[in-house]
Amino acid sequence: MSVENKTVIVTGAASGIGRETARILMERGARVIGFDRNRPEDNLDGFIEVDLMDPVSIDKAVDNFSGQADALCNVAGLPPTAPINKVMAVNFVGLRRFTERMLDKLSPGASIVNVASLAGIGWSGAIDGIKRFIAEADFDNVDALSTELGIDQERCYFFSKEVLRVWTMQNWNTWRDRGIRINSISPGPVETPILQDFLDTLGERAEEDMRVMGRAGESSEIAAAVVFLCSSDSSWINGTNIATDGGMEAHVMGQIYGF
Ligand code: NAI
């Protein structure tokens, strides 16, 4: 799986899945530039501070990156315990702005990898609201628009990941003239510092995931898929979502469709 000599941007590189993604990439010879609101403890090839809740900080962080990247891993995210406007800003509005501002600094053939979630599985049932959110959401209206679309605290994390999955599919062809592809991966519960937030707030859904699977995933099991999507080995994978959940998505589908 070759990522050797590739330059890869990893958001959320200070913790959990992002940290592990950065570690594996470097182990395999990539040059990793981490973006996070917290400084990573690990020694990366570069680190640029960014607050994905703040458009000014995002633009400044992108300006501060002077190179060209072969892959962009959008891993940073907030759990459902955070306030609605922050969840929607970091998990989608900020991620999108960061990605769009970074496009000029992506090399031809670059890969964009968005870490979504099993929580985004129900996107098709909310498609009208998702389309509106993608079309209209920005930092200054994220609160009002979420309220208008009926997105409450319980729903916001699910909705943020549904939106991210749809935005990923929607853009499969957007930068095709430069060979830039985009995919999402969707973990189920993962052993990271925010696992307990998920278990506390997602209730029955998360409890069932844990019951059926018997354990949470490890960060390395998710990061391996992110690294694969950065590599040229995944060159024909575009505009899709890869479940990295030990089988939970298949389990949910079986329940819905009765197989
Ligand atoms: P984590 O809390 O260990 O790491 C998240 C990283 O994002 C942290 O380094 C944090 O500083 C950074 N971050 C948060 N807000 C930020 C902001 N405003 N600006 C810049 N950086 C910010 O979490 P974990 O578990 O590694 O999560 C990574 C991604 O995986 C998230 O998108 C999450 O939604 C997703 N995910 C996690 C699951 C889990 O069970 N842990 C399950 C499914 C998806």
Short mmCIF file of C-alpha atoms and ligand atoms in Angstrom, two decimals:
data_model
loop_
_atom_site.label_atom_id
_atom_site.label_comp_id
_atom_site.label_asym_id
_atom_site.label_seq_id
_atom_site.Cartn_x
_atom_site.Cartn_y
_atom_site.Cartn_z
CA MET A 1 0.00 0.00 0.00
CA SER A 2 2.08 2.87 -1.21
CA VAL A 3 1.94 6.24 0.46
CA GLU A 4 5.70 6.57 0.39
CA ASN A 5 6.87 10.11 -0.28
CA LYS A 6 3.31 11.39 -0.41
CA THR A 7 2.50 14.55 1.54
CA VAL A 8 -0.66 14.03 3.54
CA ILE A 9 -2.73 16.53 5.52
CA VAL A 10 -4.48 15.04 8.54
CA THR A 11 -7.00 17.04 10.57
CA GLY A 12 -7.64 15.81 14.09
CA ALA A 13 -4.04 14.57 14.22
CA ALA A 14 -3.69 15.22 17.96
CA SER A 15 -5.95 12.39 19.13
CA GLY A 16 -7.71 9.11 18.39
CA ILE A 17 -8.20 8.09 14.77
CA GLY A 18 -6.38 11.11 13.33
CA ARG A 19 -3.37 10.53 15.53
CA GLU A 20 -3.22 6.88 14.51
CA THR A 21 -3.67 7.81 10.84
CA ALA A 22 -0.69 10.17 11.10
CA ARG A 23 1.38 7.51 12.84
CA ILE A 24 0.70 4.80 10.23
CA LEU A 25 1.26 7.20 7.34
CA MET A 26 4.66 8.24 8.71
CA GLU A 27 5.60 4.64 9.41
CA ARG A 28 4.97 3.97 5.71
CA GLY A 29 7.10 6.81 4.48
CA ALA A 30 4.58 9.61 3.99
CA ARG A 31 5.19 13.18 5.06
CA VAL A 32 2.39 14.20 7.44
CA ILE A 33 1.20 17.71 8.21
CA GLY A 34 -1.23 17.71 11.14
CA PHE A 35 -3.98 20.30 11.58
CA ASP A 36 -5.74 20.45 14.93
CA ARG A 37 -6.82 22.87 17.62
CA ASN A 38 -4.47 20.97 19.95
CA ARG A 39 -0.77 20.44 19.35
CA PRO A 40 -0.07 16.72 18.76
CA GLU A 41 2.30 15.03 21.19
CA ASP A 42 3.81 13.03 18.34
CA ASN A 43 6.53 14.44 16.18
CA LEU A 44 4.91 15.06 12.79
CA ASP A 45 6.59 16.57 9.75
CA GLY A 46 4.57 19.69 10.35
CA PHE A 47 1.76 21.04 12.50
CA ILE A 48 -0.58 23.96 11.87
CA GLU A 49 -3.09 25.06 14.47
CA VAL A 50 -6.66 25.41 13.27
CA ASP A 51 -10.05 25.85 14.87
CA LEU A 52 -12.55 24.30 12.47
CA MET A 53 -15.32 26.23 14.20
CA ASP A 54 -13.85 29.51 13.02
CA PRO A 55 -13.69 30.53 9.34
CA VAL A 56 -10.92 33.07 10.00
CA SER A 57 -8.79 30.41 11.68
CA ILE A 58 -9.44 27.98 8.79
CA ASP A 59 -8.39 30.49 6.14
CA LYS A 60 -5.28 31.44 8.11
CA ALA A 61 -4.31 27.79 8.61
CA VAL A 62 -4.67 27.07 4.89
CA ASP A 63 -2.56 30.16 4.10
CA ASN A 64 0.07 28.89 6.52
CA PHE A 65 0.46 25.68 4.55
CA SER A 66 2.85 26.46 1.74
CA GLY A 67 3.27 23.04 0.13
CA GLN A 68 1.29 20.73 -2.12
CA ALA A 69 -0.49 17.71 -0.68
CA ASP A 70 -1.28 14.36 -2.27
CA ALA A 71 -4.04 13.53 0.20
CA LEU A 72 -6.29 15.30 2.66
CA CYS A 73 -7.75 13.32 5.55
CA ASN A 74 -10.61 15.11 7.28
CA VAL A 75 -10.67 13.26 10.57
CA ALA A 76 -11.35 15.96 13.19
CA GLY A 77 -14.85 15.81 14.58
CA LEU A 78 -16.95 16.47 17.65
CA PRO A 79 -19.13 13.92 19.48
CA PRO A 80 -22.87 14.34 20.14
CA THR A 81 -22.21 15.77 23.61
CA ALA A 82 -21.05 19.07 22.06
CA PRO A 83 -23.60 21.85 21.33
CA ILE A 84 -25.53 21.54 18.05
CA ASN A 85 -23.90 24.54 16.32
CA LYS A 86 -20.41 23.24 17.15
CA VAL A 87 -21.17 19.71 15.99
CA MET A 88 -22.56 20.99 12.69
CA ALA A 89 -19.71 23.50 12.27
CA VAL A 90 -16.79 21.16 12.95
CA ASN A 91 -18.24 17.99 11.42
CA PHE A 92 -19.40 19.62 8.23
CA VAL A 93 -19.33 23.40 7.67
CA GLY A 94 -15.71 23.80 8.81
CA LEU A 95 -14.61 20.57 7.15
CA ARG A 96 -16.09 21.74 3.85
CA ARG A 97 -14.52 25.19 4.06
CA PHE A 98 -11.13 23.71 4.96
CA THR A 99 -11.35 21.29 2.03
CA GLU A 100 -12.49 23.88 -0.49
CA ARG A 101 -9.80 26.38 0.59
CA MET A 102 -7.17 23.65 0.41
CA LEU A 103 -8.07 22.53 -3.13
CA ASP A 104 -5.51 24.77 -4.84
CA LYS A 105 -2.84 23.12 -2.72
CA LEU A 106 -3.83 19.58 -3.65
CA SER A 107 -1.78 17.84 -6.33
CA PRO A 108 -3.35 16.35 -9.45
CA GLY A 109 -4.68 12.90 -8.54
CA ALA A 110 -5.03 13.77 -4.85
CA SER A 111 -7.34 11.83 -2.55
CA ILE A 112 -9.75 13.41 -0.07
CA VAL A 113 -10.88 11.13 2.77
CA ASN A 114 -13.72 12.17 5.07
CA VAL A 115 -14.24 10.34 8.33
CA ALA A 116 -18.03 10.12 8.61
CA SER A 117 -19.73 7.49 10.80
CA LEU A 118 -22.12 4.57 10.96
CA ALA A 119 -24.36 7.28 12.41
CA GLY A 120 -24.69 8.62 8.85
CA ILE A 121 -26.31 5.43 7.55
CA GLY A 122 -29.83 6.92 7.47
CA TRP A 123 -29.03 9.73 5.00
CA SER A 124 -31.57 8.67 2.39
CA GLY A 125 -34.44 9.20 4.83
CA ALA A 126 -33.42 12.82 5.41
CA ILE A 127 -32.34 13.79 1.93
CA ASP A 128 -34.42 16.97 1.54
CA GLY A 129 -33.05 18.53 4.72
CA ILE A 130 -29.54 17.39 3.82
CA LYS A 131 -29.73 19.01 0.38
CA ARG A 132 -30.90 22.26 1.93
CA PHE A 133 -28.18 22.16 4.55
CA ILE A 134 -25.48 21.58 1.94
CA ALA A 135 -26.85 24.38 -0.23
CA GLU A 136 -27.42 26.98 2.48
CA ALA A 137 -25.33 26.28 5.59
CA ASP A 138 -22.53 28.60 6.61
CA PHE A 139 -20.97 29.59 9.92
CA ASP A 140 -23.34 32.49 10.49
CA ASN A 141 -26.60 30.57 9.92
CA VAL A 142 -25.76 27.11 11.20
CA ASP A 143 -27.85 27.55 14.36
CA ALA A 144 -30.92 29.01 12.64
CA LEU A 145 -30.84 26.55 9.77
CA SER A 146 -30.46 23.55 12.09
CA THR A 147 -33.46 24.75 14.10
CA GLU A 148 -35.50 25.30 10.94
CA LEU A 149 -34.70 21.78 9.78
CA GLY A 150 -35.71 20.34 13.15
CA ILE A 151 -32.19 19.23 14.08
CA ASP A 152 -32.16 18.93 17.86
CA GLN A 153 -29.36 17.84 20.17
CA GLU A 154 -30.22 14.16 19.82
CA ARG A 155 -30.24 14.32 16.04
CA CYS A 156 -27.31 16.68 15.33
CA TYR A 157 -24.45 14.18 15.28
CA PHE A 158 -26.40 11.79 13.02
CA PHE A 159 -27.37 14.66 10.74
CA SER A 160 -23.80 16.02 10.53
CA LYS A 161 -22.54 12.63 9.36
CA GLU A 162 -25.46 12.09 6.96
CA VAL A 163 -24.66 15.46 5.40
CA LEU A 164 -20.99 14.55 5.13
CA ARG A 165 -21.75 11.26 3.41
CA VAL A 166 -24.03 12.94 0.88
CA TRP A 167 -21.61 15.83 0.24
CA THR A 168 -18.90 13.23 -0.40
CA MET A 169 -21.01 11.43 -3.01
CA GLN A 170 -22.17 14.70 -4.53
CA ASN A 171 -18.57 15.71 -5.24
CA TRP A 172 -17.32 12.51 -6.85
CA ASN A 173 -16.93 14.38 -10.12
CA THR A 174 -16.35 17.97 -9.05
CA TRP A 175 -12.56 18.00 -9.36
CA ARG A 176 -12.26 15.20 -11.88
CA ASP A 177 -10.39 17.40 -14.36
CA ARG A 178 -7.54 17.32 -11.85
CA GLY A 179 -8.07 13.66 -10.97
CA ILE A 180 -9.03 14.51 -7.40
CA ARG A 181 -11.24 11.87 -5.83
CA ILE A 182 -13.22 11.93 -2.59
CA ASN A 183 -14.53 9.18 -0.32
CA SER A 184 -15.84 8.73 3.18
CA ILE A 185 -15.28 6.03 5.71
CA SER A 186 -17.76 5.21 8.42
CA PRO A 187 -16.60 3.68 11.68
CA GLY A 188 -18.92 2.21 14.28
CA PRO A 189 -17.86 2.72 17.92
CA VAL A 190 -14.07 3.11 18.25
CA GLU A 191 -11.82 3.05 21.34
CA THR A 192 -10.86 6.73 21.47
CA PRO A 193 -11.23 9.46 24.11
CA ILE A 194 -14.73 10.29 22.81
CA LEU A 195 -16.15 6.73 22.82
CA GLN A 196 -17.90 7.30 26.15
CA ASP A 197 -19.58 10.44 24.76
CA PHE A 198 -21.10 8.29 22.03
CA LEU A 199 -22.23 5.58 24.42
CA ASP A 200 -23.75 8.17 26.77
CA THR A 201 -25.66 10.05 24.09
CA LEU A 202 -26.50 7.67 21.26
CA GLY A 203 -28.30 5.35 23.68
CA GLU A 204 -29.83 2.19 22.31
CA ARG A 205 -28.15 2.49 18.88
CA ALA A 206 -24.62 2.58 20.35
CA GLU A 207 -25.42 -0.01 22.99
CA GLU A 208 -26.66 -2.39 20.32
CA ASP A 209 -23.52 -1.82 18.24
CA MET A 210 -21.40 -2.79 21.21
CA ARG A 211 -23.62 -5.76 22.11
CA VAL A 212 -23.67 -7.20 18.59
CA MET A 213 -19.98 -6.64 17.89
CA GLY A 214 -18.71 -7.55 21.32
CA ARG A 215 -16.15 -4.77 21.25
CA ALA A 216 -15.40 -1.34 19.85
CA GLY A 217 -12.98 -0.94 16.93
CA GLU A 218 -9.41 0.15 17.50
CA SER A 219 -8.16 3.45 16.08
CA SER A 220 -5.59 1.52 14.04
CA GLU A 221 -8.39 -0.49 12.37
CA ILE A 222 -10.01 2.71 11.15
CA ALA A 223 -6.75 4.48 10.32
CA ALA A 224 -5.67 1.57 8.11
CA ALA A 225 -8.70 2.20 5.87
CA VAL A 226 -8.00 5.94 5.78
CA VAL A 227 -4.40 5.23 4.75
CA PHE A 228 -5.60 2.82 2.04
CA LEU A 229 -7.84 5.55 0.61
CA CYS A 230 -4.82 7.91 0.55
CA SER A 231 -2.75 5.39 -1.39
CA SER A 232 -2.65 4.85 -5.12
CA ASP A 233 -3.89 1.29 -4.49
CA SER A 234 -7.37 2.79 -4.07
CA SER A 235 -7.18 4.84 -7.28
CA TRP A 236 -10.49 3.53 -8.70
CA ILE A 237 -12.44 4.08 -5.50
CA ASN A 238 -14.29 7.37 -5.75
CA GLY A 239 -17.42 8.98 -4.39
CA THR A 240 -18.25 6.14 -2.09
CA ASN A 241 -18.40 5.23 1.58
CA ILE A 242 -16.45 2.40 3.16
CA ALA A 243 -17.89 0.96 6.37
CA THR A 244 -15.17 0.24 8.93
CA ASP A 245 -17.42 -1.08 11.66
CA GLY A 246 -16.75 -4.82 12.00
CA GLY A 247 -20.06 -5.59 10.23
CA MET A 248 -22.50 -3.26 11.97
CA GLU A 249 -23.75 -1.66 8.76
CA ALA A 250 -24.53 -5.08 7.33
CA HIS A 251 -26.31 -5.94 10.57
CA VAL A 252 -28.45 -2.78 10.39
CA MET A 253 -29.26 -3.46 6.71
CA GLY A 254 -30.31 -6.99 7.63
CA GLN A 255 -32.66 -5.58 10.25
CA ILE A 256 -34.15 -3.02 7.85
CA TYR A 257 -34.59 -5.36 4.87
CA GLY A 258 -35.23 -8.56 6.79
CA PHE A 259 -32.42 -10.79 5.49
P1 NAI B 1 -10.91 12.37 19.26
O1 NAI B 1 -11.64 13.29 20.16
O2 NAI B 1 -9.96 11.37 19.83
O3 NAI B 1 -10.13 13.23 18.16
C1 NAI B 1 -10.75 14.30 17.51
C2 NAI B 1 -9.68 15.33 17.16
O4 NAI B 1 -10.36 16.40 16.49
C3 NAI B 1 -8.99 15.90 18.39
O5 NAI B 1 -7.59 15.91 18.21
C4 NAI B 1 -9.56 17.31 18.49
O6 NAI B 1 -8.65 18.25 19.05
C5 NAI B 1 -9.86 17.61 17.02
N1 NAI B 1 -10.86 18.68 16.93
C6 NAI B 1 -12.08 18.71 17.53
N2 NAI B 1 -12.66 19.89 17.33
C7 NAI B 1 -11.81 20.63 16.58
C8 NAI B 1 -11.84 21.94 16.05
N3 NAI B 1 -12.84 22.78 16.30
N4 NAI B 1 -10.79 22.36 15.31
C9 NAI B 1 -9.74 21.55 15.09
N5 NAI B 1 -9.63 20.31 15.58
C10 NAI B 1 -10.67 19.85 16.32
O7 NAI B 1 -12.02 11.64 18.38
P2 NAI B 1 -11.97 10.36 17.39
O8 NAI B 1 -12.79 9.32 18.02
O9 NAI B 1 -10.61 10.08 16.95
O10 NAI B 1 -12.84 10.94 16.19
C11 NAI B 1 -12.31 11.20 14.91
C12 NAI B 1 -13.45 11.18 13.91
O11 NAI B 1 -14.03 9.88 13.90
C13 NAI B 1 -14.57 12.16 14.21
O12 NAI B 1 -14.98 12.78 13.01
C14 NAI B 1 -15.67 11.26 14.77
O13 NAI B 1 -16.94 11.80 14.54
C15 NAI B 1 -15.43 10.00 13.97
N6 NAI B 1 -16.00 8.81 14.58
C16 NAI B 1 -15.57 8.39 15.82
C17 NAI B 1 -16.15 7.27 16.40
C18 NAI B 1 -15.74 6.79 17.77
O14 NAI B 1 -16.44 5.91 18.31
N7 NAI B 1 -14.66 7.28 18.35
C19 NAI B 1 -17.22 6.53 15.71
C20 NAI B 1 -17.55 7.03 14.40
C21 NAI B 1 -16.96 8.14 13.88
#
